[in-house]
Coordinates of C-alpha atoms in Angstrom, one line a residue:
X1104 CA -18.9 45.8 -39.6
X1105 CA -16.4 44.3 -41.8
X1106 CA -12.5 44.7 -41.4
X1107 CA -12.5 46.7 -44.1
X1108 CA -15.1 48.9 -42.9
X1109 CA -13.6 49.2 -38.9
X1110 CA -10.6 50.1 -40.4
X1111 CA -12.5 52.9 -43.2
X1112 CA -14.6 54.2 -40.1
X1113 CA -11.3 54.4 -38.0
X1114 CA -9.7 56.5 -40.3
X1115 CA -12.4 58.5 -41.0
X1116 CA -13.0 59.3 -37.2
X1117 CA -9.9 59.9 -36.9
X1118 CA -9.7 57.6 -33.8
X1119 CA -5.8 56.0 -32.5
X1120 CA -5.8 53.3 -29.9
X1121 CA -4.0 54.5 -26.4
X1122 CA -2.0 52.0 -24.6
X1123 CA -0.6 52.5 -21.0
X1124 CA 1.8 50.1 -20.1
X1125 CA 4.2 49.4 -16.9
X1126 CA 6.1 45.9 -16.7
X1127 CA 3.7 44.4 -18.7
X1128 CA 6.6 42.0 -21.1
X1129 CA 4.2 38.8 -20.9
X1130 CA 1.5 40.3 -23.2
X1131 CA 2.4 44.0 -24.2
X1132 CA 3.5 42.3 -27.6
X1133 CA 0.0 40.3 -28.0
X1134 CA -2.0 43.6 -27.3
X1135 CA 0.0 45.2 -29.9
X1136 CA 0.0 42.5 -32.7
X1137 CA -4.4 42.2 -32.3
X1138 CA -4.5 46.3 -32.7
X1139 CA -2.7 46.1 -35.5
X1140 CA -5.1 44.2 -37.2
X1141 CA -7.5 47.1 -36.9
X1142 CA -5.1 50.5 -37.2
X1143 CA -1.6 51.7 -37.1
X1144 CA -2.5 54.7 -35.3
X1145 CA -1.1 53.2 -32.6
X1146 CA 0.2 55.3 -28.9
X1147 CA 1.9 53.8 -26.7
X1148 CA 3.2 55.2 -23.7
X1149 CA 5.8 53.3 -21.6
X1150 CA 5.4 54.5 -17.9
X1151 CA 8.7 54.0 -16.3
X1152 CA 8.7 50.2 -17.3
X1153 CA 11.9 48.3 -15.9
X1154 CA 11.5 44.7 -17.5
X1155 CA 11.9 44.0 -21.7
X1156 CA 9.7 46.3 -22.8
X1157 CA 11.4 48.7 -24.2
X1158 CA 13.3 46.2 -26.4
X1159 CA 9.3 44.5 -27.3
X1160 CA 8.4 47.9 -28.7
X1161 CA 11.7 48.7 -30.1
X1162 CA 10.2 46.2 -32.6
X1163 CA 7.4 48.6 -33.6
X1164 CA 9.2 51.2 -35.4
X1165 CA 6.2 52.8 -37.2
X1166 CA 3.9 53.3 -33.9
X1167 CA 4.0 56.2 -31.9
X1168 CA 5.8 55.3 -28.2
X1169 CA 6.3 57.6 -25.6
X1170 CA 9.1 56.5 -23.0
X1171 CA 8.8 58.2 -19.6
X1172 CA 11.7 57.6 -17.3
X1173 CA 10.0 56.8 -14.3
X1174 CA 6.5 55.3 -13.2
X1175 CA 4.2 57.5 -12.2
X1176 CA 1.0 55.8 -12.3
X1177 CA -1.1 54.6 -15.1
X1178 CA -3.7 58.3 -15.1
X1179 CA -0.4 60.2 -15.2
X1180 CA 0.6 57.7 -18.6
X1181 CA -3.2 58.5 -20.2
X1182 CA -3.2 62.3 -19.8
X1183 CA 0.6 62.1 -21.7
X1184 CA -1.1 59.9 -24.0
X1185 CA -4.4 62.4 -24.4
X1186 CA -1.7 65.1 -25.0
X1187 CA -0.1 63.5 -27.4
X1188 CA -3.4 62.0 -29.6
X1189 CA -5.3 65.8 -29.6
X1190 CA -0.9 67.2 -31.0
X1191 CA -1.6 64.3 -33.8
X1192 CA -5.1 65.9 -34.7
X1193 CA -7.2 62.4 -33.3
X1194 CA -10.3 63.1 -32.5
X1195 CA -10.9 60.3 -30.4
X1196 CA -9.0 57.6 -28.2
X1197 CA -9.6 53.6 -27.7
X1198 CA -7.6 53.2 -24.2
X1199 CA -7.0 49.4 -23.8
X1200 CA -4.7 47.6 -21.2
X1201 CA -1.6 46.4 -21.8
X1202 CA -1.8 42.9 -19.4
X1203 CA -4.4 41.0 -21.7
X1204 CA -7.6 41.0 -19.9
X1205 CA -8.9 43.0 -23.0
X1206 CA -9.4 41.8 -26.7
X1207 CA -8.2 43.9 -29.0
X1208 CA -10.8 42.4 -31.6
X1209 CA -13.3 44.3 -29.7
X1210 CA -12.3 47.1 -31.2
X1211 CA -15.0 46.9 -33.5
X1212 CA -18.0 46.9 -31.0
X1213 CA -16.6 50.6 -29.9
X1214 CA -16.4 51.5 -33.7
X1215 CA -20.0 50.3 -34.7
X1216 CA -21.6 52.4 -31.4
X1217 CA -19.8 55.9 -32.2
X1218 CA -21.3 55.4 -35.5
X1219 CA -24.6 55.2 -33.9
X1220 CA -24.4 57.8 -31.6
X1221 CA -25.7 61.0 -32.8
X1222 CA -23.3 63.3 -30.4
X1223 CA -20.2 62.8 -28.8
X1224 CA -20.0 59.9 -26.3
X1225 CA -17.7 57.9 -23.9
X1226 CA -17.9 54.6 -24.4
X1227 CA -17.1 52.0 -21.1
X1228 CA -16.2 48.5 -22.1
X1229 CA -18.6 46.2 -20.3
X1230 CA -17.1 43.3 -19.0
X1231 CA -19.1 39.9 -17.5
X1232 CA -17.9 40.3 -14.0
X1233 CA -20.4 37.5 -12.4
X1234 CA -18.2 35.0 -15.0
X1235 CA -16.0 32.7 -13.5
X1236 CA -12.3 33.6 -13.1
X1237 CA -13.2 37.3 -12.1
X1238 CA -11.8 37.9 -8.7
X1239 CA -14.3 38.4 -6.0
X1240 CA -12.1 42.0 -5.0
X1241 CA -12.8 43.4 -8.7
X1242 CA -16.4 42.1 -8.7
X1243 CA -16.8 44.0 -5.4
X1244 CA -14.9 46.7 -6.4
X1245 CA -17.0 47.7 -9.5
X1246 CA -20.2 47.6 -7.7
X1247 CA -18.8 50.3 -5.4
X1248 CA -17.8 52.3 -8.0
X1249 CA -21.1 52.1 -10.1
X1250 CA -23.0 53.2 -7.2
X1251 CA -21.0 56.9 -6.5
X1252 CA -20.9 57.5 -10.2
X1253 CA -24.5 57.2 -10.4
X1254 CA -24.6 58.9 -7.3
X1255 CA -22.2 61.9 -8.6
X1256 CA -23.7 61.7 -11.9
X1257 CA -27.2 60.8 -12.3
X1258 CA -26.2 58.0 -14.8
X1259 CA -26.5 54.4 -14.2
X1260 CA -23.8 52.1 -15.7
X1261 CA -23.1 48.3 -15.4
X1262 CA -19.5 49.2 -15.3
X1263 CA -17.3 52.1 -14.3
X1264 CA -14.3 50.3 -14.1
X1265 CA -13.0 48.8 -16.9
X1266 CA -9.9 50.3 -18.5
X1267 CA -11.2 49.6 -22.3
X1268 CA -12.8 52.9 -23.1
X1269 CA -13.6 55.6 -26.3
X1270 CA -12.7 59.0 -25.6
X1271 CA -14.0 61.8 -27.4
X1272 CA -10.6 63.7 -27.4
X1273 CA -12.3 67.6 -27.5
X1274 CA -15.1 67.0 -25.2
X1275 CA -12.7 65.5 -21.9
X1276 CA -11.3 67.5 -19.5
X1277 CA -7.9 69.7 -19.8
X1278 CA -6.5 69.3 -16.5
X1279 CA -7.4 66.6 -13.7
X1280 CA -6.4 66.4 -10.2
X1281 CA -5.4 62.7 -10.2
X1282 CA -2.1 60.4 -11.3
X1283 CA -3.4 56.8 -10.5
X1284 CA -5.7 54.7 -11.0
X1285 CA -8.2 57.4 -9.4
X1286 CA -7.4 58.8 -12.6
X1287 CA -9.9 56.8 -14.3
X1288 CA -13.1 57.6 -12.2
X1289 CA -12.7 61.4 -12.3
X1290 CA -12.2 61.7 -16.3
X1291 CA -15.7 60.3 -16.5
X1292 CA -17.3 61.7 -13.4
X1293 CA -15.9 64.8 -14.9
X1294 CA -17.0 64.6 -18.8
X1295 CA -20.4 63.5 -17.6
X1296 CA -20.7 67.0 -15.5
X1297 CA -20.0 68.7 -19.0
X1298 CA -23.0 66.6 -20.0
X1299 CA -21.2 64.2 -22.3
X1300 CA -23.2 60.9 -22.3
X1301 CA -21.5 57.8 -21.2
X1302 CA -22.5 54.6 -22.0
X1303 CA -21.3 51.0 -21.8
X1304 CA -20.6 48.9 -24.6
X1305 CA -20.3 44.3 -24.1
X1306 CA -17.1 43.1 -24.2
X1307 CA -14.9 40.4 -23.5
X1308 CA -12.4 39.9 -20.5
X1309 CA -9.8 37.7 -20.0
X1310 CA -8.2 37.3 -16.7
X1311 CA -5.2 34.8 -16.5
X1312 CA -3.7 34.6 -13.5
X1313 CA -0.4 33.2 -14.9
X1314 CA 0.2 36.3 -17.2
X1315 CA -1.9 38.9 -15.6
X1316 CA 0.3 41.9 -13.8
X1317 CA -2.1 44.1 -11.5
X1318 CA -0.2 47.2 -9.9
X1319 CA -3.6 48.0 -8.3
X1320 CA -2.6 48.2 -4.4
X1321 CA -5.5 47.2 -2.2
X1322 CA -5.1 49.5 0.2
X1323 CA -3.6 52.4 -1.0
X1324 CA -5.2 52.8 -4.4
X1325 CA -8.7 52.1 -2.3
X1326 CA -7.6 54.9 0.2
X1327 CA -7.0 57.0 -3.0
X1328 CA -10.7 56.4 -4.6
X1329 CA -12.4 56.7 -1.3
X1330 CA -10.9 60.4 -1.1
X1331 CA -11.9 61.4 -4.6
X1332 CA -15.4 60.6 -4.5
X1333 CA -15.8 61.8 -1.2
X1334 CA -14.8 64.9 -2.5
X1335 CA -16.9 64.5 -6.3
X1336 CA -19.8 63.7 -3.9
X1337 CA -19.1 66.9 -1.7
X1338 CA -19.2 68.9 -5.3
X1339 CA -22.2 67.3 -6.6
X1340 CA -24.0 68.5 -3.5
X1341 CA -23.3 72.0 -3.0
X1342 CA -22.2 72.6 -6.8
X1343 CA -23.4 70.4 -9.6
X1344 CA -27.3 69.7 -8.2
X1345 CA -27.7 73.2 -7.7
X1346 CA -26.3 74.5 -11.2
X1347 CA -28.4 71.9 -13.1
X1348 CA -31.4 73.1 -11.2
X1349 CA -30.7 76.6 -12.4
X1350 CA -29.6 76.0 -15.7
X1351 CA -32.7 74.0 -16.3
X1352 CA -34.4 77.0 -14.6
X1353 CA -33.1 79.2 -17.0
X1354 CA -33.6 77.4 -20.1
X1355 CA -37.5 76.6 -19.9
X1356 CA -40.6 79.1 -19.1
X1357 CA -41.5 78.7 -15.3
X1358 CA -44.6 77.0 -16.7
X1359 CA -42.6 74.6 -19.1
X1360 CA -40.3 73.8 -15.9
X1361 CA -43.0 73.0 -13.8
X1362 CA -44.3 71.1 -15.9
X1363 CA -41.5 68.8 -17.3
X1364 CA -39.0 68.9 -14.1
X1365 CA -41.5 68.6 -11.2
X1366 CA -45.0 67.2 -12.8
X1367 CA -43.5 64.7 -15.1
X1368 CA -40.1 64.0 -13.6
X1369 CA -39.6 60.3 -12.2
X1370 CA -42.0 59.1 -9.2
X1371 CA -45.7 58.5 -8.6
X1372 CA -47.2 61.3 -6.5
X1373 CA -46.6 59.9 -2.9
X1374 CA -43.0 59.8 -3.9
X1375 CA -42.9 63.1 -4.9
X1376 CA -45.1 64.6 -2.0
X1377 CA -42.5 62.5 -0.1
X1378 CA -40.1 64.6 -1.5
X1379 CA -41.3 67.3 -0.7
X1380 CA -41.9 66.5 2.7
X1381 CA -38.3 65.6 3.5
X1382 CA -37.0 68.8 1.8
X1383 CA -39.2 70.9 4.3
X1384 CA -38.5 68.9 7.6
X1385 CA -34.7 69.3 6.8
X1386 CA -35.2 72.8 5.9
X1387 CA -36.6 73.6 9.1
X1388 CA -34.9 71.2 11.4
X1389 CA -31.7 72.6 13.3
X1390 CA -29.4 71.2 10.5
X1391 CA -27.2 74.6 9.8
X1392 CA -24.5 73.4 7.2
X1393 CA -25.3 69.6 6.5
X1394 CA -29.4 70.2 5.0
X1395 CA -28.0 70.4 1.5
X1396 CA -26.2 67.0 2.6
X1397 CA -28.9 65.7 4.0
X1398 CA -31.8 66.0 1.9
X1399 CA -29.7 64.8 -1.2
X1400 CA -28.6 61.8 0.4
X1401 CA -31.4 61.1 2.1
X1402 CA -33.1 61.0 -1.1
X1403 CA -31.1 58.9 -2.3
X1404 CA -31.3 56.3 0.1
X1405 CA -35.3 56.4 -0.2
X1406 CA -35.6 56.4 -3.5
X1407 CA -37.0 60.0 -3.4
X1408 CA -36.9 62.7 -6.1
X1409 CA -34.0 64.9 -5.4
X1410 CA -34.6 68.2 -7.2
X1411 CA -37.8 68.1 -5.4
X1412 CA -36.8 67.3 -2.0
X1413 CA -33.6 70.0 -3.2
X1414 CA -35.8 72.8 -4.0
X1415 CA -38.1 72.3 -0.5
X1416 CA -35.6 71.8 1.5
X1417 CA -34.7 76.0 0.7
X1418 CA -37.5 76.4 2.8
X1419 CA -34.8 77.9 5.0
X1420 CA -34.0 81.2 3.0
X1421 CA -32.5 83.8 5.0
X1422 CA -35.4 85.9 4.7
X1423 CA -37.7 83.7 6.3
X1424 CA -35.0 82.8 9.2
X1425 CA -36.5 85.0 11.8
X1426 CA -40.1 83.6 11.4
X1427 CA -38.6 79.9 11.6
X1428 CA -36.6 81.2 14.8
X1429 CA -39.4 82.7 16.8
X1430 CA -42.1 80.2 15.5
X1431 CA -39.0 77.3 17.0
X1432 CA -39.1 79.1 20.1
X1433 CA -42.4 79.8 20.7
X1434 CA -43.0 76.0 20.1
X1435 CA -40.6 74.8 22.7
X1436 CA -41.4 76.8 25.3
X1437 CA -43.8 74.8 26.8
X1438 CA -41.9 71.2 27.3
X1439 CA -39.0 73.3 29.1
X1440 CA -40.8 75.8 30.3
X1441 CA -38.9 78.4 28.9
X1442 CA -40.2 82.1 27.8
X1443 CA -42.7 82.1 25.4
X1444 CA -42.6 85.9 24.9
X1445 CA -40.4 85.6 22.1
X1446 CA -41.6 88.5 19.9
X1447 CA -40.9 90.7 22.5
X1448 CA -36.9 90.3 22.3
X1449 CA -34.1 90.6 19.7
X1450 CA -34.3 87.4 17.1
X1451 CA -30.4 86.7 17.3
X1452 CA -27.9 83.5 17.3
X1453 CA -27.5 84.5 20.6
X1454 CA -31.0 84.2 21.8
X1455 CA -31.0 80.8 20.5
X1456 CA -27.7 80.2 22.5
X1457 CA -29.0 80.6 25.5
X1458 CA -32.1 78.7 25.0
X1459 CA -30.6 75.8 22.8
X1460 CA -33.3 73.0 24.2
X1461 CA -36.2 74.8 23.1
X1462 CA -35.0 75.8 20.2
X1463 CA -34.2 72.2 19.0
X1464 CA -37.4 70.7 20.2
X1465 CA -39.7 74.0 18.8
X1466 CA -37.7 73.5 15.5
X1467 CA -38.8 69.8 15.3
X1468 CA -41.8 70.1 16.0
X1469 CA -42.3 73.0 13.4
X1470 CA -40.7 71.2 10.7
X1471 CA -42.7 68.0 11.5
X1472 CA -46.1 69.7 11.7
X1473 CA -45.2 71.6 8.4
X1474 CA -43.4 68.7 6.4
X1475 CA -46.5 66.8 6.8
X1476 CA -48.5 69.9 5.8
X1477 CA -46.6 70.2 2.8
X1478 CA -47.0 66.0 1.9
X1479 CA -50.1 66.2 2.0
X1480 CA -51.3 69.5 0.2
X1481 CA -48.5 68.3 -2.2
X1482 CA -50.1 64.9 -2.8
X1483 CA -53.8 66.5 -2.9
X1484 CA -52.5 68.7 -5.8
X1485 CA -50.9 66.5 -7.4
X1486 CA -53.1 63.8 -7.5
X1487 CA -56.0 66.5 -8.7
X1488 CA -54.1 67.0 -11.8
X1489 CA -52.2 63.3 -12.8
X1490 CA -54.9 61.2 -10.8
X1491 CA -53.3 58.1 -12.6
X1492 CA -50.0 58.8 -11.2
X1493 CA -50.1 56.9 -7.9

């Protein structure tokens, strides 16, 4: 796209360019100066920032700037500055640092893909982070986060990261949980659970040492991140998985679901009678509480298909709890020699209480003898009908 056109399509997207900034004098003006080659609809919020400046955009007179009198973290500055784009009518926002890692004449590459995109998206800059220059910390960093947003989203990205972003304004979140730099992870964990795609778009990075101000705190700010997505990954279990499996439920003929989310979802057929297979042996084993836990990240770590292994694993349902119990029981009797007259008592918790052992080792040895049942008879069907899918 040509200037002219960026600038045509920027307008008519009604799109402004966010930018957080906190004691960022050595290149706030620089960001500035390259966005302004591309828009005037222009945000910048000043989070707290105790060095020149406010006197830099003092120079700006015909930009929006938001002053806050004291820092409170760069996701606290971007929600202010969300607030403030959707009160200007902008439909979307371009958030891009203010310590010049990013290059404002990529701009355009975030531009050109909304254009292409037939529904609203957020857009992830990209960066090159096996280049030299990028610190081993931030390299490490954004491979940790790629892996929990795929695992809390489904959605595989090269880069989770990166601070240079498109927002679609209407489709984000209202409120959000986080002021830091957490900040950035849950908007897009978040907006992808409202099933907005997010994508990465290339772009540059620049990171120079000599004007480059990080307030990313190792510790702390990691601390901070490692809470969050243990608690995103504790919602995807029990809350997210589950709704998407009824809601795609819901939406398709049993046949049709069959069909499109078990038949032809991802995996040859041993990795889906695998799936299977784990979902019952978790089911049955003597996992009260964790299973849902279990089986999902179990089936992550072995590549397994997790609505699959999901859906088995409710082997479990309280109606069939007495049957499991009993069958446990009778099963264990014999290695602890322990009464095998089960039918003849009351089925309760504290039955099981008082014969824990055999409990445990009947429940295993149910749920192993039926997991590999349900493999196989899973595999024979499946195979019988896809044959090629191996």
């Amino acid at each position: 796209m040509s200037l002219a056109e960026v600038q045509n399509a920027i307008s008519e997207k009604k799109i402004c360019v966010l930018i957080p900034t906190y004691n960022n004098e050595k290149t706030l003006k620089r960001v500035i100066d390259g966005v302004l080659n591309y828009t005037e609809s222009i945000i910048v919020v000043n989070d707290g920032s105790t060095d020149s400046t406010p006197q830099i955009l003092a120079q700006y007179p015909h930009i929006t700037t938001i002053t806050l009198p004291e820092n409170k973290g760069k996701g606290n500055g971007l929600k202010i500055g969300f607030r403030k784009a959707k009160e200007l009518n902008y439909d979307y926002a371009i958030t891009i640092d203010s310590d010049g890692q990013h290059y404002p004449d990529d701009i355009p590459v975030f531009v050109d893909a909304l254009f292409k995109e037939n529904e609203e998206v957020l857009l992830i800059g990209n960066r090159n982070m096996s280049q030299d220059g990028i610190p081993k910390k931030s390299s490490f960093g954004n491979r940790f986060s790629n892996f929990w947003f795929w695992f809390e989203t489904g959605i595989k990205l090269e880069d989770t990261q990166s601070g240079y972003r498109l927002y679609p304004l209407h489709k984000i979140p209202k409120k959000y949980f986080t002021p830091k730099f957490e900040f950035e992870i849950e908007i897009i964990v978040r907006t992808a659970w409202r099933h907005v795609p997010v994508k990465n778009v290339p772009i540059k990075v620049l990171y120079d040492p000599a004007e480059r101000v990080s307030h990313f705190r190792p510790f702390k700010d990691f601390t901070r991140i490692s809470i969050l997505n243990t608690i995103l990954v504790t919602i995807t279990l029990f809350y997210i998985i589950p709704r998407n499996f009824v809601n795609n439920f819901k939406k398709k003929s049993f046949k049709k679901f069959i069909k499109e989310d078990v038949l032809e979802s991802d995996g040859s057929n041993r990795t889906k009678a695998f799936s299977i297979a784990l979902g019952v042996f978790i089911g049955l084993s003597p996992f009260w509480g964790f299973q849902t836990l279990l089986v999902i990240s179990l089936s992550v770590l072995f590549k397994l298909n997790k609505v699959l292994a999901f859906v088995a694993s409710n082997v479990s349902l309280p109606p069939f709890i007495p049957f499991i119990i009993a069958a446990s029981l009778f099963l264990g009797s014999p290695f602890v020699h322990g009464d095998s007259n089960i039918l003849s008592q009351d089925l309760n918790f504290e039955l099981i209480k008082n014969n824990l052992l055999q409990y445990v080792i009947g429940s295993f040895i149910l749920s192993t003898t039926l997991s590999a049942l349900a493999g196989i008879s899973t595999f024979l069907f499946l195979n019988k009908l896809n044959p090629e899918n191996n």
